[in-house]
Tab-separated table of C-alpha atoms and ligand atoms in Angstrom:
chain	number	residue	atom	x	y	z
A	30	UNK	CA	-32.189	-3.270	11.407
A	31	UNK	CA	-28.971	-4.685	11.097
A	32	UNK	CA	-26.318	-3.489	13.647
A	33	UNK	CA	-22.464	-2.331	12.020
A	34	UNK	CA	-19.514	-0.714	13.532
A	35	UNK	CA	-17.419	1.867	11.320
A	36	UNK	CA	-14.084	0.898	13.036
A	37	UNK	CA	-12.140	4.768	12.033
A	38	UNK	CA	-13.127	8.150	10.694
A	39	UNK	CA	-14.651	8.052	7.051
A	40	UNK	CA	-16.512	10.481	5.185
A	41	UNK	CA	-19.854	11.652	6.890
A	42	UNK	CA	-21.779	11.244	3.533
A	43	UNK	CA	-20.839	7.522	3.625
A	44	UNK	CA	-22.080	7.380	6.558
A	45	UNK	CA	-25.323	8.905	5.969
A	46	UNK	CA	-25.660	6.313	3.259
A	47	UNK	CA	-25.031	3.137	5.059
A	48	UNK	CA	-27.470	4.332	7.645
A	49	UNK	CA	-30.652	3.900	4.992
A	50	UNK	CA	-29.701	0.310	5.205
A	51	UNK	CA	-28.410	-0.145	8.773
A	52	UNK	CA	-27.967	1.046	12.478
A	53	UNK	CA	-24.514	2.779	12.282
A	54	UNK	CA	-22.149	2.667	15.150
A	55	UNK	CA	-19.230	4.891	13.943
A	56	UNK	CA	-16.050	5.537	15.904
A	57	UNK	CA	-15.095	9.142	14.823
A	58	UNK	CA	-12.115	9.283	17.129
A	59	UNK	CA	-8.913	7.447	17.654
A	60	UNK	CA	-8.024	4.272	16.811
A	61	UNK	CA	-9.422	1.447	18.786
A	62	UNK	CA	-7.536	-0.850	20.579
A	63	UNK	CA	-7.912	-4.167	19.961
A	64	UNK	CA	-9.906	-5.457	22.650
A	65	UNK	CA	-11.816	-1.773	22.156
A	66	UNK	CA	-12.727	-3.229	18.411
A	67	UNK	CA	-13.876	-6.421	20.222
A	68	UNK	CA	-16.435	-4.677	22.522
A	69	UNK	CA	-17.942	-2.469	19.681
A	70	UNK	CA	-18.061	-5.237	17.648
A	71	UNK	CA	-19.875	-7.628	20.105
A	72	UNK	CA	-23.072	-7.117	19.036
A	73	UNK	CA	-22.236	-5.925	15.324
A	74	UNK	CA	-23.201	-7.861	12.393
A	75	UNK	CA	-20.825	-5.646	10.067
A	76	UNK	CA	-17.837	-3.596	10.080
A	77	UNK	CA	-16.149	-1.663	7.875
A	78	UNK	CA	-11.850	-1.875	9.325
A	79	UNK	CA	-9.399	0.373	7.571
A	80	UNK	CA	-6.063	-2.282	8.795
A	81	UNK	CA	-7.680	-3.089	11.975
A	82	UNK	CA	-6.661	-6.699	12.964
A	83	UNK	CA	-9.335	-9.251	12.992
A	84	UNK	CA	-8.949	-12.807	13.597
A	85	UNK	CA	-10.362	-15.779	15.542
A	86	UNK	CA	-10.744	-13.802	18.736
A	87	UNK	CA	-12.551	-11.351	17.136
A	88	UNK	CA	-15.036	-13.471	16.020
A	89	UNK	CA	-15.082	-15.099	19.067
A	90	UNK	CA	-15.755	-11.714	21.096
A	91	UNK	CA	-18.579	-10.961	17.872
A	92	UNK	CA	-20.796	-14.146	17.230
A	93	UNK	CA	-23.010	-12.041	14.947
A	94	UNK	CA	-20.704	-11.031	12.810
A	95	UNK	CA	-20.914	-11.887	9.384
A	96	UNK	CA	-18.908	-9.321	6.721
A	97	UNK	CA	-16.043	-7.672	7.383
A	98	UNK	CA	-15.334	-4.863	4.668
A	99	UNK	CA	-11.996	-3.455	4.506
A	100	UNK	CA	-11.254	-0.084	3.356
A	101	UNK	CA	-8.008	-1.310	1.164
A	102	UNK	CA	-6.957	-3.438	-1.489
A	103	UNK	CA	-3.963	-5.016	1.031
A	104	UNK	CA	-6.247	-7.198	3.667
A	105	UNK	CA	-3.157	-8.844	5.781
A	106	UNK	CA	-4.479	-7.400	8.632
A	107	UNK	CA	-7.201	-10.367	8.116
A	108	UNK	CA	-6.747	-13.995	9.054
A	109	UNK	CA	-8.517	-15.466	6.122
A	110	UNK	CA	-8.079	-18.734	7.459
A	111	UNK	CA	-9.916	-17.653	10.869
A	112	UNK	CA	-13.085	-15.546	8.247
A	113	UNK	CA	-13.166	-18.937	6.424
A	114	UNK	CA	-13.347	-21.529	9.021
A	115	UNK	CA	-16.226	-18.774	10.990
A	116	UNK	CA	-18.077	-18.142	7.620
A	117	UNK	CA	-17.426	-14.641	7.938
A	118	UNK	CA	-16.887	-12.979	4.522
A	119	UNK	CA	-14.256	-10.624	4.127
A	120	UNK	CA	-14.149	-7.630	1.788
A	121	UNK	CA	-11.741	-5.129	0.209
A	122	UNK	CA	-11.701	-2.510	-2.355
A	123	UNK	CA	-9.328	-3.149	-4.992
A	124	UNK	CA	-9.284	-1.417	-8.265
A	125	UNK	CA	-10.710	2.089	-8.121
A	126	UNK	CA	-7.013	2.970	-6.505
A	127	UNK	CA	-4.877	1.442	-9.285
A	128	UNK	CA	-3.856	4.737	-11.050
A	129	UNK	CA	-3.543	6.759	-7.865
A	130	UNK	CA	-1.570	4.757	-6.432
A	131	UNK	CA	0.779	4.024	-9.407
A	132	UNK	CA	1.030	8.162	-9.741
A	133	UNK	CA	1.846	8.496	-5.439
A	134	UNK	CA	5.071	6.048	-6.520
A	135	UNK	CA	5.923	7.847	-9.334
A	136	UNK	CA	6.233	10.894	-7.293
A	137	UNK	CA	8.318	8.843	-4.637
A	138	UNK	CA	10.466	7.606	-6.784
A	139	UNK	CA	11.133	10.934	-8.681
A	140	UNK	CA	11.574	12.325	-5.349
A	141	UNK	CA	14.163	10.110	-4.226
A	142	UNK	CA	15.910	9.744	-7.006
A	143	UNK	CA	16.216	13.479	-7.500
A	144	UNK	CA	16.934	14.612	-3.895
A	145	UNK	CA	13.209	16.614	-3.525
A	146	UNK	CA	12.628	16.208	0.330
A	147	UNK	CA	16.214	16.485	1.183
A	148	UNK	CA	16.990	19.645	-0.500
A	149	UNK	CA	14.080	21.065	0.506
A	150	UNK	CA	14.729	20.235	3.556
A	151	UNK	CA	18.461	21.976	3.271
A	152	UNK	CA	17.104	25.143	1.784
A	153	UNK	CA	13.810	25.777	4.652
A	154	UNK	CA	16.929	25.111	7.286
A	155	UNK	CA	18.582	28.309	5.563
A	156	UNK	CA	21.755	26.579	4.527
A	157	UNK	CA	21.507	27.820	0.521
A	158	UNK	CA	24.254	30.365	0.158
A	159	UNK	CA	24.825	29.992	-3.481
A	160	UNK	CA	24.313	27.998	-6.776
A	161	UNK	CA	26.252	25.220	-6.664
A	162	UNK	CA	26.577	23.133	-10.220
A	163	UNK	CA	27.271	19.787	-7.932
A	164	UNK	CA	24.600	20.692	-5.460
A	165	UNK	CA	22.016	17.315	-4.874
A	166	UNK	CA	22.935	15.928	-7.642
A	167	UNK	CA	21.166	12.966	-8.319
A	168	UNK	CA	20.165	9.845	-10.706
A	169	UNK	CA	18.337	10.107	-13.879
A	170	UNK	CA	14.856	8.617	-14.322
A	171	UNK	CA	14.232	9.209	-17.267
A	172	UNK	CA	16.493	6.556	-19.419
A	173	UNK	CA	17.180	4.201	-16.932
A	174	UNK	CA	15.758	0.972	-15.530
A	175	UNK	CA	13.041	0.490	-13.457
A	176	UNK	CA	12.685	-2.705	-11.730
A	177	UNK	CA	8.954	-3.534	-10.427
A	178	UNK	CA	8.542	-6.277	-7.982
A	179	UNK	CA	4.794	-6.845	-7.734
A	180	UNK	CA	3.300	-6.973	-11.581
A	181	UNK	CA	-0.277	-7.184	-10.449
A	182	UNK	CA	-2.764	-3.928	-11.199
A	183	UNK	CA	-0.561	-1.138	-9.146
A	184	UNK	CA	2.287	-2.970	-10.832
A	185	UNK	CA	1.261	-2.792	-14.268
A	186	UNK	CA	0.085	0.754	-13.734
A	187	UNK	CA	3.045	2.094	-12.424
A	188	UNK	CA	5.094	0.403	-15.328
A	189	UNK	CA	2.904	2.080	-17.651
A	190	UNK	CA	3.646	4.993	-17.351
A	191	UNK	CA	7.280	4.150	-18.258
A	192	UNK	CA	7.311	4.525	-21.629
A	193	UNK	CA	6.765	8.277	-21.552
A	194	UNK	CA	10.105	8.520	-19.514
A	195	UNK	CA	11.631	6.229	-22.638
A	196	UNK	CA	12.089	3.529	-19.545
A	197	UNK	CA	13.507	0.029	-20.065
A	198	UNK	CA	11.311	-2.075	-17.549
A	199	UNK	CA	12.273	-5.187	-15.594
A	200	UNK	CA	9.990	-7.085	-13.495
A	201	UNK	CA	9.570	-9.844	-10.828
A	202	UNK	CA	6.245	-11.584	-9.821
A	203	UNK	CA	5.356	-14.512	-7.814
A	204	UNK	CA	4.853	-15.607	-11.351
A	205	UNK	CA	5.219	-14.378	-14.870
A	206	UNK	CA	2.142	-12.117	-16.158
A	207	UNK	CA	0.489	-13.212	-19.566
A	208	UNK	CA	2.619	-12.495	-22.813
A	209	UNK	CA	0.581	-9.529	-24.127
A	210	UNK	CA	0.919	-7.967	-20.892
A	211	UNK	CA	4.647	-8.113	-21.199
A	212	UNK	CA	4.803	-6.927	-24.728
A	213	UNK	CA	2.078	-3.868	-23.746
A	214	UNK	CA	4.268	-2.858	-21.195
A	215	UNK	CA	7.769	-3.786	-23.071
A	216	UNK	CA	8.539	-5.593	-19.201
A	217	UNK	CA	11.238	-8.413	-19.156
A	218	UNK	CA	10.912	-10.688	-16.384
A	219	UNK	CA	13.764	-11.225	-14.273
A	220	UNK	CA	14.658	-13.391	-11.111
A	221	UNK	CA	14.724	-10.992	-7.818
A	222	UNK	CA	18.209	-10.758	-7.455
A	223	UNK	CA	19.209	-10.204	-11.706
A	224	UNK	CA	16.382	-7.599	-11.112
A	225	UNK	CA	17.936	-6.222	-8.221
A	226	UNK	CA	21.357	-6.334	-9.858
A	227	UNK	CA	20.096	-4.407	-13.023
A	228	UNK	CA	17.625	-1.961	-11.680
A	229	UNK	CA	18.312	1.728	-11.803
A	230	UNK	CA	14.858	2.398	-9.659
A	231	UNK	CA	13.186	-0.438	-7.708
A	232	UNK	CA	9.645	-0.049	-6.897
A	233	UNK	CA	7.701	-2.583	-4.565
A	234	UNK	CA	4.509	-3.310	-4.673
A	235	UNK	CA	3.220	-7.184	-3.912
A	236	UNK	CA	0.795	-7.825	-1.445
A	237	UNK	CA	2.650	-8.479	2.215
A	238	UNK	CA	2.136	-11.790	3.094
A	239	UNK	CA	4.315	-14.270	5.490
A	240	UNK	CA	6.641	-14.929	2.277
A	241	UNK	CA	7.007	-11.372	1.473
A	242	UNK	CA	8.307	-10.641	4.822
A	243	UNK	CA	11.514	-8.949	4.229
A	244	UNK	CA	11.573	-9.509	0.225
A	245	UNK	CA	14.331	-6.906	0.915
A	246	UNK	CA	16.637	-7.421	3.859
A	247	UNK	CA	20.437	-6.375	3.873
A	248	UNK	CA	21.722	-9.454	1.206
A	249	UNK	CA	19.289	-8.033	-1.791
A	250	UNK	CA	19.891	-4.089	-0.457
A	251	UNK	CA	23.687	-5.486	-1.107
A	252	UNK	CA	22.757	-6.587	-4.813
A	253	UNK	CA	21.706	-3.296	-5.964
A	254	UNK	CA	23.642	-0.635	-7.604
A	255	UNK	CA	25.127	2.290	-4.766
A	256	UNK	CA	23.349	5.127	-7.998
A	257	UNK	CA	19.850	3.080	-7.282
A	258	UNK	CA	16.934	4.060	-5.676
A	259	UNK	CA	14.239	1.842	-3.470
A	260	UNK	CA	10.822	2.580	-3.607
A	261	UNK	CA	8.150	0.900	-1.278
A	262	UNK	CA	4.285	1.620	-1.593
A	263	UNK	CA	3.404	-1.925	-0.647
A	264	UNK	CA	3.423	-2.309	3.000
A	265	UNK	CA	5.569	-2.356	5.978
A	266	UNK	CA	7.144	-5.439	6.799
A	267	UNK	CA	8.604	-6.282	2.889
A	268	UNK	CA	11.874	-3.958	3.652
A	269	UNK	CA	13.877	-4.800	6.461
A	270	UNK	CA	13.937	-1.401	7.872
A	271	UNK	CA	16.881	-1.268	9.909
A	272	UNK	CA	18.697	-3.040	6.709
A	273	UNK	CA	17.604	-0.021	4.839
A	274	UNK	CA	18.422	2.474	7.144
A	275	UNK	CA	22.391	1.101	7.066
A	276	UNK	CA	22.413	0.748	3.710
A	277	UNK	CA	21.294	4.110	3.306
A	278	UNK	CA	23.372	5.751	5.824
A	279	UNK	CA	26.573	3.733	4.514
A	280	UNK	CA	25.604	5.128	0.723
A	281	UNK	CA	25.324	1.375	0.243
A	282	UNK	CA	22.170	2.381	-1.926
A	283	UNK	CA	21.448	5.918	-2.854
A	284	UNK	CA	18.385	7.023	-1.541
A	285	UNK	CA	14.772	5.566	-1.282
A	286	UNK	CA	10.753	6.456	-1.042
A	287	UNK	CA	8.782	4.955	1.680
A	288	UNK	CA	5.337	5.176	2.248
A	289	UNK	CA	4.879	2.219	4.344
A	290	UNK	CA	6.580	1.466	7.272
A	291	UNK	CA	7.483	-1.968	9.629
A	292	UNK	CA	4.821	-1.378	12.878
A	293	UNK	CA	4.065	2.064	11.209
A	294	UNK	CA	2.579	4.373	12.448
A	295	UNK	CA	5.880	4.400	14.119
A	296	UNK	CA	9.073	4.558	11.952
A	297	UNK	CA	12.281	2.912	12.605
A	298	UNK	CA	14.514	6.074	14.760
A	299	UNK	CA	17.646	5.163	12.399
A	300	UNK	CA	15.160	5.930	9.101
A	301	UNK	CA	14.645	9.528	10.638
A	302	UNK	CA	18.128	9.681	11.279
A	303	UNK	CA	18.972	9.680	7.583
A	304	UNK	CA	18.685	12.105	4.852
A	305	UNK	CA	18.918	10.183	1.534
A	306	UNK	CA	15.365	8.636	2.007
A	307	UNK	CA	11.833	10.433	1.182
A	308	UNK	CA	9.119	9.764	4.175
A	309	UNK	CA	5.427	9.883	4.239
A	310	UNK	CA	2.811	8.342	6.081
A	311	UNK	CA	0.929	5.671	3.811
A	312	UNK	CA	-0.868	8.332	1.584
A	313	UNK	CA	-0.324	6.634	-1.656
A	314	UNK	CA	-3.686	6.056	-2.053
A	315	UNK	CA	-4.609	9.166	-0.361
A	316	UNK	CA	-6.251	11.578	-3.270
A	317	UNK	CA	-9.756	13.413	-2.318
A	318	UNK	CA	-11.885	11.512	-5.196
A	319	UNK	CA	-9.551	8.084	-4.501
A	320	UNK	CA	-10.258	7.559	-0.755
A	321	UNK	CA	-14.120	8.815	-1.805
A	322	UNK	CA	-14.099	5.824	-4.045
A	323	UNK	CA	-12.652	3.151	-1.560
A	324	UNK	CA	-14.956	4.638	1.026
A	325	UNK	CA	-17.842	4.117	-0.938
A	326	UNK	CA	-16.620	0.624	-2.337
A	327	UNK	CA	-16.140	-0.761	1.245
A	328	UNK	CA	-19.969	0.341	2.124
A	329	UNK	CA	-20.948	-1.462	-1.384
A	330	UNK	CA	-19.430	-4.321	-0.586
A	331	UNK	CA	-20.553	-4.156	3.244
A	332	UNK	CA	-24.200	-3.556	2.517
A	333	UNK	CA	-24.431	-6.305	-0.655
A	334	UNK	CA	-22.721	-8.427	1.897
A	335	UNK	CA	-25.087	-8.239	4.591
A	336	UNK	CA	-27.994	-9.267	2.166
A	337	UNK	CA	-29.168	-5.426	1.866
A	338	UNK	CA	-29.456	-2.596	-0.964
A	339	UNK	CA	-29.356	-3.321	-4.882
A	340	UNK	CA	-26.481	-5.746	-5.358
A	341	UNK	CA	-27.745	-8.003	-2.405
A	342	UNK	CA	-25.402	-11.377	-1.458
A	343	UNK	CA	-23.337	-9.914	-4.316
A	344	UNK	CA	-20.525	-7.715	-3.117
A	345	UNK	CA	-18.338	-6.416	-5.830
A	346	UNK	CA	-15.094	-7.453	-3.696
A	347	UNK	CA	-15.462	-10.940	-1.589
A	348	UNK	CA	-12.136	-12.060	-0.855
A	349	UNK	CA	-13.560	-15.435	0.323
A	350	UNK	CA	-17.226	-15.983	-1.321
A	351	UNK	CA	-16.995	-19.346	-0.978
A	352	UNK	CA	-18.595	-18.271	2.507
A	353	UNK	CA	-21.896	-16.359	1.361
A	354	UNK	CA	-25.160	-17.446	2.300
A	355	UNK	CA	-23.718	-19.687	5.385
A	356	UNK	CA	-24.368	-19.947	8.303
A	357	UNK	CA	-21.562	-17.715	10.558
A	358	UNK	CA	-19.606	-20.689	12.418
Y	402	LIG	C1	-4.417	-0.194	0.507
Y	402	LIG	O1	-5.466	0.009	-0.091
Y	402	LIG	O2	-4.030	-1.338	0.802
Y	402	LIG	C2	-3.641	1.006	0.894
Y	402	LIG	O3	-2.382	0.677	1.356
Y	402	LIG	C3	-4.391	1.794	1.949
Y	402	LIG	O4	-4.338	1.076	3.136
């Protein structure tokens, strides 16, 4: 039987299933560190990671390892060019999280934008006294302009659901999405900055790549309007964090949603330091029959990966298939 490690806790039932193909090693505890992952992996011929780093020296430390499934859509914790040049296919689960997602930013948004977290937070500390008719108040969603940076399948989901708020929708992409895609979602594309200029609500949500890196630093948190909001369900490491943080304490923007965080789990101090901004920690995906789905995805495409099970040497999700049925490097 073929060996695999299960790099982070996961749902026992998936479990139980990959083990009628394969000899599970699962880590049901904390996180491993990196040269932990290398050791469990060094006789593995799969893995299913959940934003566990894996590069050359992982496959160096792992010379049986073939597929690498990853329990996400975003896969920049993998070196492609390292999976590529070993012949080691890499995996994610893309898809079957569109709609949750797109509802998790929604509620950031709306959160931020109408002063949830912070007003909660002022009323469990005891400080409500009285009614107040200028107490939190905050910016209209409904109306207004939301600006999407990222128009792929999160993107267009979240943009969506727009109309129903009678939203006028702007949009930046790496490049422009087809024409009936536009006119379905009545988006305009704009440049970054006449985007960031216009916006009422700016949502992010492109893949984080070396480009991306700081797609919002202090110049474009200085384009916006102070009434806008910032949204980020992408990943850490698009917002400059400690840009945010000033530009939120300095009222510079009003308020944002962040579910993803620069070296998360840790959060920049001077974000907690601030009230005008809406934390959690990278749940946007995170609804019972959504993570079921990406669990069971990642096996799919871990077991058809490995050669095994119904959809053999067919995974639903190869990032790089250019690699299947060669030898690992
Ligand atoms: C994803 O799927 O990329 C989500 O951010 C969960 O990691």
């Amino acid at each position: 039987m073929q060996k695999i490690l299960v790099a982070r806790p996961i749902f026992p039932d998936v479990i139980d299933r990959l083990k009628q193909y394969v000899d599970v090693d699962w880590n049901n505890g904390e996180t491993l560190s990196a040269e932990a992952l290398k050791a469990r992996l060094a006789d593995k011929d799969g893995a299913i990671t959940m934003g566990d780093p894996i590069d050359a020296s992982t496959f160096a430390a792992a010379p049986r390892l073939r597929v690498v499934s990853n329990m996400a859509v975003g896969y920049n914790n993998f070196d492609m060019a390292a999976f590529d040049a070993a012949n080691v296919l890499g995996t994610n689960t893309p898809d079957v999280l569109n709609e949750t997602t797109a509802d998790f930013g929604w509620a950031l948004m709306m959160a931020a934008a109408r002063r949830v977290t912070e007003s909660e937070h002022y009323l469990r500390a005891g400080k409500w006294q009285k009614w107040s008719f200028d107490m939190f108040l905050g910016a209209d969603v409904h109306g207004a302009t939301l600006g999407v940076i990222g128009m792929g399948r999160i993107g267009q989901a979240l943009a969506r659901r727009a109309r129903g708020f009678n939203m006028r929708v702007i949009y930046h992409n790496r490049s422009r999405v087809a024409p009936e895609i536009e006119r379905e979602l009545n988006a305009e594309y704009r440049a970054k900055e006449d985007l960031l200029k216009q916006a009422d609500h700016v949502v992010l949500v492109l893949p984080y790549t070396p480009e991306n890196h700081h797609t919002i630093g202090a110049a474009e948190l200085a384009l916006m309007k102070p009434t806008a909001t910032l949204t980020n369900i992408a990943r850490g490491g698009i917002v400059d964090d400690a840009a945010l943080a000033q530009a939120l304490r300095e009222r510079r923007i009003a308020s944002a949603g962040l579910d993803v965080f620069e070296g998360e789990p840790s959060v920049h101090p001077a974000l907690l330091e601030v009230d005008n901004v809406v934390l959690t920690p990278h749940i946007a995906s995170a609804s019972d029959a959504t993570r079921r789905a990406m669990a069971n995805l990642a096996a799919d495409n871990l077991i058809a990966g490995l050669g095994l099970g119904p959809r053999a040497g067919q995974p639903p999700n190869a990032i790089n298939p250019g690699v299947i049925g060669k030898a690992r490097a």
